[in-house]
């Protein structure tokens, strides 16, 4: 049984390679279609990945500031600290004492800092500055956290730029929607174009399928080489598209580095990460393989053969 | 060998209809038939009489609406698709009007295809193909592709391919249909010789009365029935 299986695998690979050699034109067209479609998809993926990175960078500005009352007991301060550090959504937090706040303020005023000399008391409150984890920087979470902290003893005020966060959320939600919609349409287009190309390439080989059936080949015997052929087409198409994408990526970095940097707020521009590359290759292989299998299946029905006589 | 054992194919009450634009079109209307081993049978009739349909059913390419075909006593339509494919590969050879050769492959490769499917070793299949191609007079054409062969030569390759697995029967649909009369006659003589020398059973669908007259037996199909 195993011997038979190995012989079968060997045969379908040999036949597939022979067939690619014999049908070079059709294969090049199919691989080209694959490559172009996947380049468009991949280009889109790059835009999406970088969009996400930029959004992430912007959202780092989302901070929650908690102003504390003066003359807070150490016990109350520890209580607030404990509450903040125990929250699972908090990425990091810093405590700024009254003195530090004044020093900071002086630093910002620079040469005008002399106006503060007349002060006999420090009017600035002590505070905590909290940064949240990437995926929890929405207004809902911040509002909830703020509410909980405001309930504690010794809180003077809280601030997180509510209006800014809400506008930012609407904009990113809209952009995300646009990106998903375009991505979805592109995916449907890709499947449509690729499956049609495979079917067209098989039309010209319908005769071959019929002959194989007439001389007594089973369906899997006929399907096998076509599936391997589809697999190779998908693999080549995906690899080709990655090469094209990488060249375009390098070109953009090289030629338009400065203008792109302004667009992205000086965030670095990323290429498709390795795990996504593996996904793209896998998707190419799966579409090629199953596309061929389904298309050949249509020609394997006897009705399509009998009709031709 | 008794008369009964000598029967290769028996057909009982074979009906076949096709559906066309929601109308049912009966093509075969009750065929009963017995074919003996080593017989050479011609099926004649006007076009649309059901000749090709009958041949397709005999070769298990299509399934009947009702009735059965027994091959050595075994009902072929009770077999699974895989078994039918195996049966077709081992026991039936097809020759069609259009040569139906793979254009990218040489005469030898085309001829050995059924042997490879049967699971023979490559070298064995090549030897067998060479032997059969020599039998049909193509010793000089082993490594030619169909495009480099004449119509008659292409049909000889098709016959060689039909014979490579030593089938019980060869089914031929208008094998001389698109050949000139001289070439057609030589193909027909080749089939007669194979029938005589190798006791090969043939069923040949033809329009050509001259060819039909050389057969052991002629079945005339008129409007889906045998006259």
XYZ file of C-alpha atoms in Angstrom:
536
model
C 0.000 0.000 0.000
C 2.742 2.469 1.023
C 4.766 1.453 -2.005
C 1.761 2.090 -4.212
C 1.228 5.486 -2.588
C 4.847 6.532 -3.124
C 4.619 5.448 -6.745
C 1.415 7.453 -7.140
C 2.992 10.585 -5.655
C 6.061 10.124 -7.839
C 3.859 9.732 -10.902
C 1.682 12.781 -10.302
C 4.723 14.978 -9.697
C 6.434 13.723 -12.849
C 3.257 14.150 -14.900
C 2.633 17.619 -13.478
C 6.142 18.790 -14.322
C 5.910 17.228 -17.786
C 2.580 18.936 -18.316
C 3.915 22.319 -17.185
C 6.731 21.855 -19.712
C 4.289 20.931 -22.463
C 1.774 23.677 -21.696
C 4.227 26.467 -20.995
C 2.077 29.306 -22.378
C -1.042 28.487 -20.382
C 0.995 27.916 -17.236
C 2.756 31.243 -17.567
C -0.591 33.006 -17.957
C -1.978 31.300 -14.865
C 1.133 32.004 -12.789
C 1.086 35.609 -14.020
C -2.563 36.018 -13.029
C -1.779 34.574 -9.620
C 1.212 36.854 -9.204
C -0.639 40.024 -10.237
C -3.655 39.282 -8.036
C -1.486 38.425 -5.062
C 0.683 41.498 -5.602
C -2.423 43.673 -5.368
C -3.545 41.779 -2.267
C -0.078 41.946 -0.744
C 0.306 45.641 -1.525
C -2.926 46.209 0.233
C -1.718 44.141 3.164
C 1.363 46.351 3.432
C -0.822 49.478 3.474
C -2.969 47.905 6.177
C -0.032 46.811 8.340
C 1.517 50.262 8.175
C -1.796 51.951 8.798
C -2.126 49.874 11.957
C 1.400 50.793 13.027
C 0.707 54.495 12.517
C -2.564 54.289 14.433
C -0.715 52.538 17.212
C 1.906 55.257 17.329
C -0.741 57.939 17.457
C -2.628 56.173 20.173
C 0.456 56.227 22.386
C -0.553 59.825 22.988
C -3.652 58.555 24.760
C -2.808 59.086 28.438
C -4.788 59.333 31.588
C -3.593 61.951 34.084
C -4.777 61.761 37.687
C -4.252 64.869 39.802
C -3.982 64.291 43.522
C -5.106 66.469 46.416
C -2.438 68.214 48.455
C -1.405 66.795 51.810
C -2.373 63.263 50.864
C -1.475 60.653 53.457
C 1.070 58.030 52.437
C -1.542 55.381 53.077
C -3.986 56.997 50.601
C -1.201 57.408 48.048
C -0.282 53.727 48.356
C -3.956 52.833 47.994
C -4.195 54.755 44.696
C -0.929 53.266 43.469
C -2.176 49.775 44.269
C -5.433 50.399 42.402
C -3.579 51.593 39.297
C -0.944 48.865 39.252
C -3.503 46.117 39.764
C -5.479 47.136 36.667
C -4.766 44.682 33.861
C -5.167 47.339 31.163
C -2.402 49.590 32.472
C 0.802 49.351 30.494
C 2.884 51.722 32.645
C 2.405 54.584 35.066
C 4.592 57.316 36.557
C 4.179 59.290 39.725
C 5.049 62.982 39.520
C 5.356 64.691 42.874
C 4.505 68.362 43.482
C 8.206 69.304 43.386
C 8.806 67.400 40.175
C 5.777 69.084 38.579
C 7.095 72.519 39.459
C 10.578 71.659 38.221
C 9.072 70.388 34.982
C 7.017 73.560 34.611
C 10.084 75.709 35.222
C 11.936 73.773 32.585
C 9.198 74.444 30.058
C 9.097 78.159 30.777
C 12.862 78.331 30.240
C 14.080 81.960 30.455
C 10.650 83.148 31.646
C 10.808 80.854 34.642
C 11.697 83.852 36.850
C 7.985 84.714 37.062
C 7.607 81.704 39.325
C 10.117 83.101 41.812
C 7.465 85.115 43.646
C 5.494 82.008 44.605
C 5.618 81.112 48.256
C 3.678 77.901 47.860
C 3.718 75.308 45.101
C 0.319 75.523 43.322
C 0.847 72.441 41.167
C -0.680 69.141 42.230
C 1.081 65.793 42.353
C -0.135 63.376 39.662
C -0.054 59.903 38.098
C 0.399 59.595 34.325
C -1.000 56.321 33.038
C -0.395 54.723 29.620
C -2.724 51.914 28.616
C -2.004 48.754 26.669
C -2.247 48.969 22.826
C -5.658 47.439 22.382
C -7.307 49.171 25.379
C -6.792 52.753 24.343
C -10.473 53.282 23.487
C -12.625 55.846 25.276
C -14.834 53.168 26.883
C -12.030 51.558 28.839
C -10.507 54.858 29.886
C -13.866 56.140 31.104
C -14.421 53.019 33.195
C -10.942 53.179 34.692
C -11.302 56.882 35.413
C -14.610 56.346 37.154
C -13.117 53.680 39.407
C -10.121 55.791 40.348
C -12.270 58.886 40.957
C -14.086 56.870 43.615
C -10.897 56.653 45.680
C -9.944 59.024 48.441
C -7.634 61.945 47.601
C -8.329 62.469 43.922
C -8.510 66.098 42.829
C -9.230 65.702 39.124
C -8.703 63.444 36.080
C -7.961 64.273 32.483
C -7.669 62.210 29.306
C -8.609 64.433 26.360
C -12.048 62.909 25.871
C -12.968 64.831 22.727
C -9.682 63.974 21.021
C -9.979 60.258 21.740
C -13.529 60.089 20.430
C -12.650 61.851 17.158
C -9.609 59.632 16.780
C -11.739 56.547 17.306
C -14.263 57.593 14.655
C -11.529 58.274 12.111
C -9.745 54.949 12.691
C -13.041 53.050 12.658
C -13.918 54.611 9.317
C -10.499 53.884 7.834
C -10.621 50.315 9.123
C -14.043 49.840 7.527
C -12.811 51.195 4.185
C -9.762 48.941 4.323
C -11.755 45.819 5.162
C -14.304 46.586 2.428
C -11.628 47.089 -0.230
C -9.723 44.029 1.030
C -12.874 41.905 0.858
C -13.661 43.027 -2.693
C -10.072 42.336 -3.732
C -10.212 38.821 -2.250
C -13.430 38.000 -4.095
C -11.903 39.392 -7.290
C -8.770 37.314 -6.790
C -10.712 34.075 -6.338
C -12.866 34.870 -9.368
C -9.961 35.731 -11.661
C -7.828 32.793 -10.589
C -10.610 30.199 -10.842
C -11.557 31.488 -14.293
C -7.980 31.357 -15.481
C -7.664 27.779 -14.262
C -10.915 26.826 -15.963
C -9.887 28.459 -19.244
C -6.553 26.687 -19.137
C -8.392 23.398 -18.650
C -10.754 23.988 -21.564
C -7.856 23.635 -23.909
C -6.998 20.343 -22.247
C -10.510 18.915 -22.094
C -9.552 16.482 -24.818
C -6.709 15.174 -22.700
C -9.038 14.558 -19.753
C -11.504 12.716 -22.021
C -8.804 10.508 -23.466
C -7.553 9.602 -20.017
C -11.078 8.621 -19.018
C -11.605 6.579 -22.159
C -8.463 4.567 -21.586
C -9.701 3.758 -18.119
C -8.033 6.215 -15.791
C -9.849 6.767 -12.496
C -10.852 10.291 -11.521
C -8.098 10.607 -8.922
C -5.535 9.369 -11.411
C -6.515 12.257 -13.706
C -7.016 14.824 -10.951
C -3.679 14.208 -9.192
C -1.317 15.785 -11.734
C -3.674 18.726 -12.306
C -3.763 19.399 -8.564
C 0.028 19.317 -8.314
C 0.153 21.609 -11.321
C -2.222 24.018 -9.546
C -0.093 23.757 -6.419
C 3.056 24.651 -8.336
C 1.249 27.518 -10.092
C 0.012 28.880 -6.756
C 3.452 28.557 -5.185
C 5.217 30.248 -8.110
C 2.567 32.982 -8.280
C 2.859 33.721 -4.560
C 6.672 33.768 -4.621
C 6.696 35.976 -7.702
C 4.268 38.412 -6.089
C 6.452 38.588 -2.959
C 9.487 39.406 -5.077
C 7.556 42.122 -6.938
C 6.239 43.542 -3.657
C 9.674 43.617 -2.107
C 11.106 45.464 -5.100
C 8.263 48.016 -4.991
C 8.731 48.360 -1.223
C 12.462 49.046 -1.560
C 11.827 51.486 -4.409
C 9.306 53.474 -2.374
C 11.630 53.556 0.627
C 14.506 54.665 -1.563
C 12.779 57.252 -3.727
C 10.124 58.722 -1.465
C 11.451 58.079 1.994
C 10.949 61.623 3.219
C 7.421 62.225 1.904
C 6.260 58.820 3.138
C 7.752 59.563 6.549
C 5.739 62.763 6.785
C 2.587 60.858 5.852
C 3.104 58.240 8.515
C 4.248 60.668 11.190
C 7.812 59.336 10.987
C 6.777 55.838 11.905
C 9.020 53.232 10.218
C 7.527 51.579 7.120
C 7.175 47.841 7.504
C 7.228 45.042 4.911
C 4.875 42.071 5.260
C 5.927 40.164 8.412
C 7.198 36.583 8.097
C 4.055 34.895 9.403
C 1.957 36.807 6.845
C 4.387 35.752 4.101
C 3.850 32.146 5.081
C 0.080 32.721 5.040
C 0.275 34.256 1.558
C 2.246 31.315 0.190
C -0.142 28.864 1.846
C -3.159 30.700 0.438
C -1.592 30.642 -3.041
C -0.998 26.896 -2.803
C -4.476 26.171 -1.466
C -6.242 28.290 -4.101
C -4.141 26.742 -6.897
C -4.673 23.199 -5.689
C -8.383 23.330 -4.860
C -9.116 25.568 -7.845
C -7.672 22.933 -10.163
C -9.412 20.113 -8.336
C -12.821 21.775 -8.604
C -12.328 22.808 -12.233
C -11.136 19.351 -13.301
C -14.101 17.836 -11.458
C -16.438 19.605 -13.871
C -14.739 17.999 -16.844
C -14.719 14.554 -15.259
C -18.476 14.155 -15.524
C -19.395 11.861 -18.377
C -22.116 14.170 -19.672
C -19.466 16.629 -20.844
C -17.697 13.847 -22.714
C -20.647 12.082 -24.311
C -21.923 15.364 -25.648
C -18.848 15.786 -27.783
C -19.545 12.777 -29.954
C -16.394 -24.336 -25.377
C -20.150 -24.377 -25.060
C -22.380 -21.855 -26.805
C -23.237 -20.244 -23.475
C -19.655 -19.700 -22.339
C -18.858 -18.208 -25.698
C -21.148 -15.227 -25.102
C -19.041 -12.199 -24.182
C -21.735 -9.554 -23.877
C -25.453 -9.877 -23.377
C -27.766 -6.899 -23.440
C -31.284 -6.997 -22.012
C -34.048 -4.455 -22.474
C -31.759 -1.498 -22.838
C -33.465 1.898 -22.764
C -31.779 5.242 -22.870
C -33.318 8.680 -23.010
C -31.789 12.138 -22.777
C -33.259 15.226 -21.245
C -33.192 18.204 -23.531
C -34.785 21.553 -22.635
C -37.058 19.825 -20.092
C -38.231 17.405 -22.814
C -37.357 13.740 -22.601
C -35.833 12.401 -25.769
C -35.843 8.603 -26.058
C -32.870 7.326 -28.050
C -32.715 3.579 -27.400
C -36.062 1.860 -27.041
C -35.404 -1.660 -25.851
C -32.301 -3.341 -27.207
C -31.641 -7.067 -26.741
C -28.344 -8.331 -28.015
C -25.731 -11.059 -27.670
C -22.151 -10.758 -28.779
C -19.910 -13.808 -29.022
C -16.208 -13.798 -28.358
C -14.168 -13.233 -31.515
C -17.075 -11.819 -33.445
C -16.822 -8.785 -35.677
C -20.036 -6.807 -35.596
C -21.065 -3.739 -37.529
C -23.710 -1.350 -36.265
C -25.300 0.647 -39.069
C -28.109 3.160 -39.212
C -28.880 6.751 -40.109
C -27.565 9.462 -37.834
C -29.697 9.871 -34.756
C -30.677 6.198 -34.763
C -28.765 5.660 -31.520
C -25.600 3.944 -32.796
C -23.132 5.997 -30.784
C -25.336 5.899 -27.699
C -25.390 2.100 -27.843
C -21.618 2.016 -28.222
C -21.147 4.340 -25.251
C -23.332 2.106 -23.107
C -21.405 -0.989 -24.214
C -18.203 0.773 -23.185
C -19.728 1.911 -19.864
C -19.109 5.543 -20.757
C -22.737 6.307 -20.028
C -25.411 4.638 -17.910
C -28.732 3.367 -19.336
C -32.163 4.628 -18.246
C -33.125 0.991 -17.702
C -31.974 -2.478 -18.715
C -28.618 -4.106 -18.171
C -25.450 -5.116 -19.945
C -23.646 -8.238 -18.767
C -20.034 -8.684 -19.556
C -19.008 -12.292 -18.954
C -22.145 -12.520 -16.839
C -21.310 -9.495 -14.688
C -23.701 -6.539 -14.653
C -21.331 -3.671 -15.416
C -23.633 -0.919 -14.177
C -23.674 -2.408 -10.673
C -19.972 -1.586 -10.354
C -18.577 1.489 -8.602
C -17.038 4.272 -10.713
C -13.537 3.118 -9.805
C -14.332 -0.477 -10.767
C -15.872 0.694 -14.038
C -12.722 2.664 -14.814
C -10.631 -0.410 -14.118
C -12.959 -2.546 -16.208
C -12.743 -0.097 -19.112
C -8.976 -0.005 -18.826
C -8.465 -3.766 -18.828
C -11.251 -5.128 -20.987
C -12.284 -2.458 -23.486
C -10.420 -0.583 -26.187
C -11.863 2.496 -27.839
C -11.250 3.869 -31.309
C -13.032 7.050 -32.344
C -13.560 8.974 -35.536
C -11.500 11.825 -34.186
C -8.255 10.152 -33.315
C -8.209 11.421 -29.769
C -4.489 11.176 -29.329
C -2.568 13.356 -26.890
C -0.842 15.837 -29.214
C 2.233 16.351 -27.038
C 3.094 12.680 -26.804
C 4.788 10.338 -29.291
C 3.152 7.256 -30.816
C 4.777 5.045 -28.201
C 3.706 7.266 -25.309
C 0.138 7.471 -26.580
C -0.014 3.724 -27.071
C 1.435 2.823 -23.685
C -0.891 5.131 -21.722
C -3.539 2.472 -20.892
C -0.774 0.045 -19.894
C 0.681 2.599 -17.464
C -2.764 3.229 -16.030
C -3.154 -0.526 -15.611
C -0.027 -0.375 -13.447
C 2.515 -1.995 -15.742
C 6.147 -1.040 -15.388
C 7.344 1.637 -17.780
C 9.792 -0.610 -19.625
C 7.235 -3.370 -20.024
C 4.692 -0.854 -21.334
C 7.221 0.496 -23.852
C 7.988 -3.018 -25.114
C 4.315 -3.833 -25.420
C 3.607 -0.541 -27.235
C 6.457 -1.169 -29.701
C 5.164 -4.647 -30.427
C 1.600 -3.467 -31.084
C 2.731 -0.469 -33.150
C 4.761 -2.889 -35.283
C 1.656 -5.087 -35.664
C -0.362 -2.163 -37.021
C 2.446 -1.215 -39.422
C 3.999 1.751 -37.647
C 7.485 0.406 -36.981
C 8.985 3.544 -38.524
C 6.793 5.942 -36.562
C 7.575 5.123 -32.903
C 8.822 8.557 -31.937
C 6.541 10.737 -34.052
C 3.941 12.975 -32.480
C 0.364 12.956 -33.878
C 0.974 16.200 -35.774
C 3.740 14.492 -37.752
C 1.535 11.558 -38.770
C -1.038 11.217 -41.566
C -4.718 10.688 -40.729
C -4.461 6.949 -41.403
C -1.339 6.636 -39.275
C -2.998 8.497 -36.418
C -5.904 6.062 -36.566
C -3.443 3.157 -36.479
C -1.934 4.614 -33.289
C -5.451 4.854 -31.842
C -6.030 1.189 -32.720
C -2.688 0.223 -31.180
C -3.630 2.074 -28.013
C -7.000 0.293 -27.939
C -5.201 -3.065 -28.159
C -2.314 -2.507 -25.761
C -3.976 -4.101 -22.735
C -5.291 -7.071 -24.705
C -8.927 -6.066 -24.245
C -11.814 -8.490 -24.666
C -13.420 -6.121 -27.100
C -12.620 -3.091 -29.227
C -15.384 -0.530 -29.703
C -14.912 1.655 -32.754
C -17.102 4.659 -33.595
C -16.781 5.578 -37.275
C -13.077 4.657 -37.303
C -12.763 5.465 -41.008
C -15.170 8.405 -40.918
C -12.720 11.146 -41.749
C -10.239 9.189 -43.838
C -10.117 9.029 -47.631
C -11.520 5.781 -49.078
C -8.120 4.225 -49.759
C -6.841 4.861 -46.217
C -10.243 3.867 -44.814
C -10.012 0.529 -46.569
C -6.554 -0.160 -45.186
C -7.746 0.588 -41.645
C -10.686 -1.709 -42.134
C -8.387 -4.450 -43.478
C -6.163 -3.981 -40.446
C -9.124 -4.521 -38.100
C -10.249 -7.589 -40.080
C -6.740 -9.025 -39.855
C -6.567 -8.426 -36.098
C -9.943 -10.105 -35.752
C -8.839 -13.093 -37.816
C -5.308 -13.524 -36.402
C -5.835 -12.566 -32.764
C -9.520 -13.513 -32.439
C -10.080 -9.940 -31.307
C -13.761 -9.040 -30.867
C -14.767 -5.801 -32.614
C -17.907 -3.706 -32.624
C -17.741 -1.064 -35.300
C -20.261 1.708 -35.820
C -20.179 2.817 -39.445
C -22.050 4.613 -42.189
C -19.999 2.836 -44.785
C -21.898 -0.125 -46.292
C -18.753 -1.564 -47.910
C -17.102 -1.829 -44.531
C -20.263 -3.201 -42.948
C -20.492 -5.894 -45.603
C -17.164 -7.345 -44.416
C -18.498 -7.994 -40.901
C -19.640 -11.331 -39.475
C -22.853 -9.751 -38.360
C -24.654 -6.484 -39.038
C -27.026 -4.807 -36.594
C -29.327 -2.293 -38.204
C -30.526 0.349 -35.779
C -33.694 2.155 -36.770
C -35.253 4.676 -34.434
C -33.713 3.167 -31.308
C -34.504 -0.473 -32.111
C -32.618 -3.297 -33.832
C -34.307 -4.414 -37.030
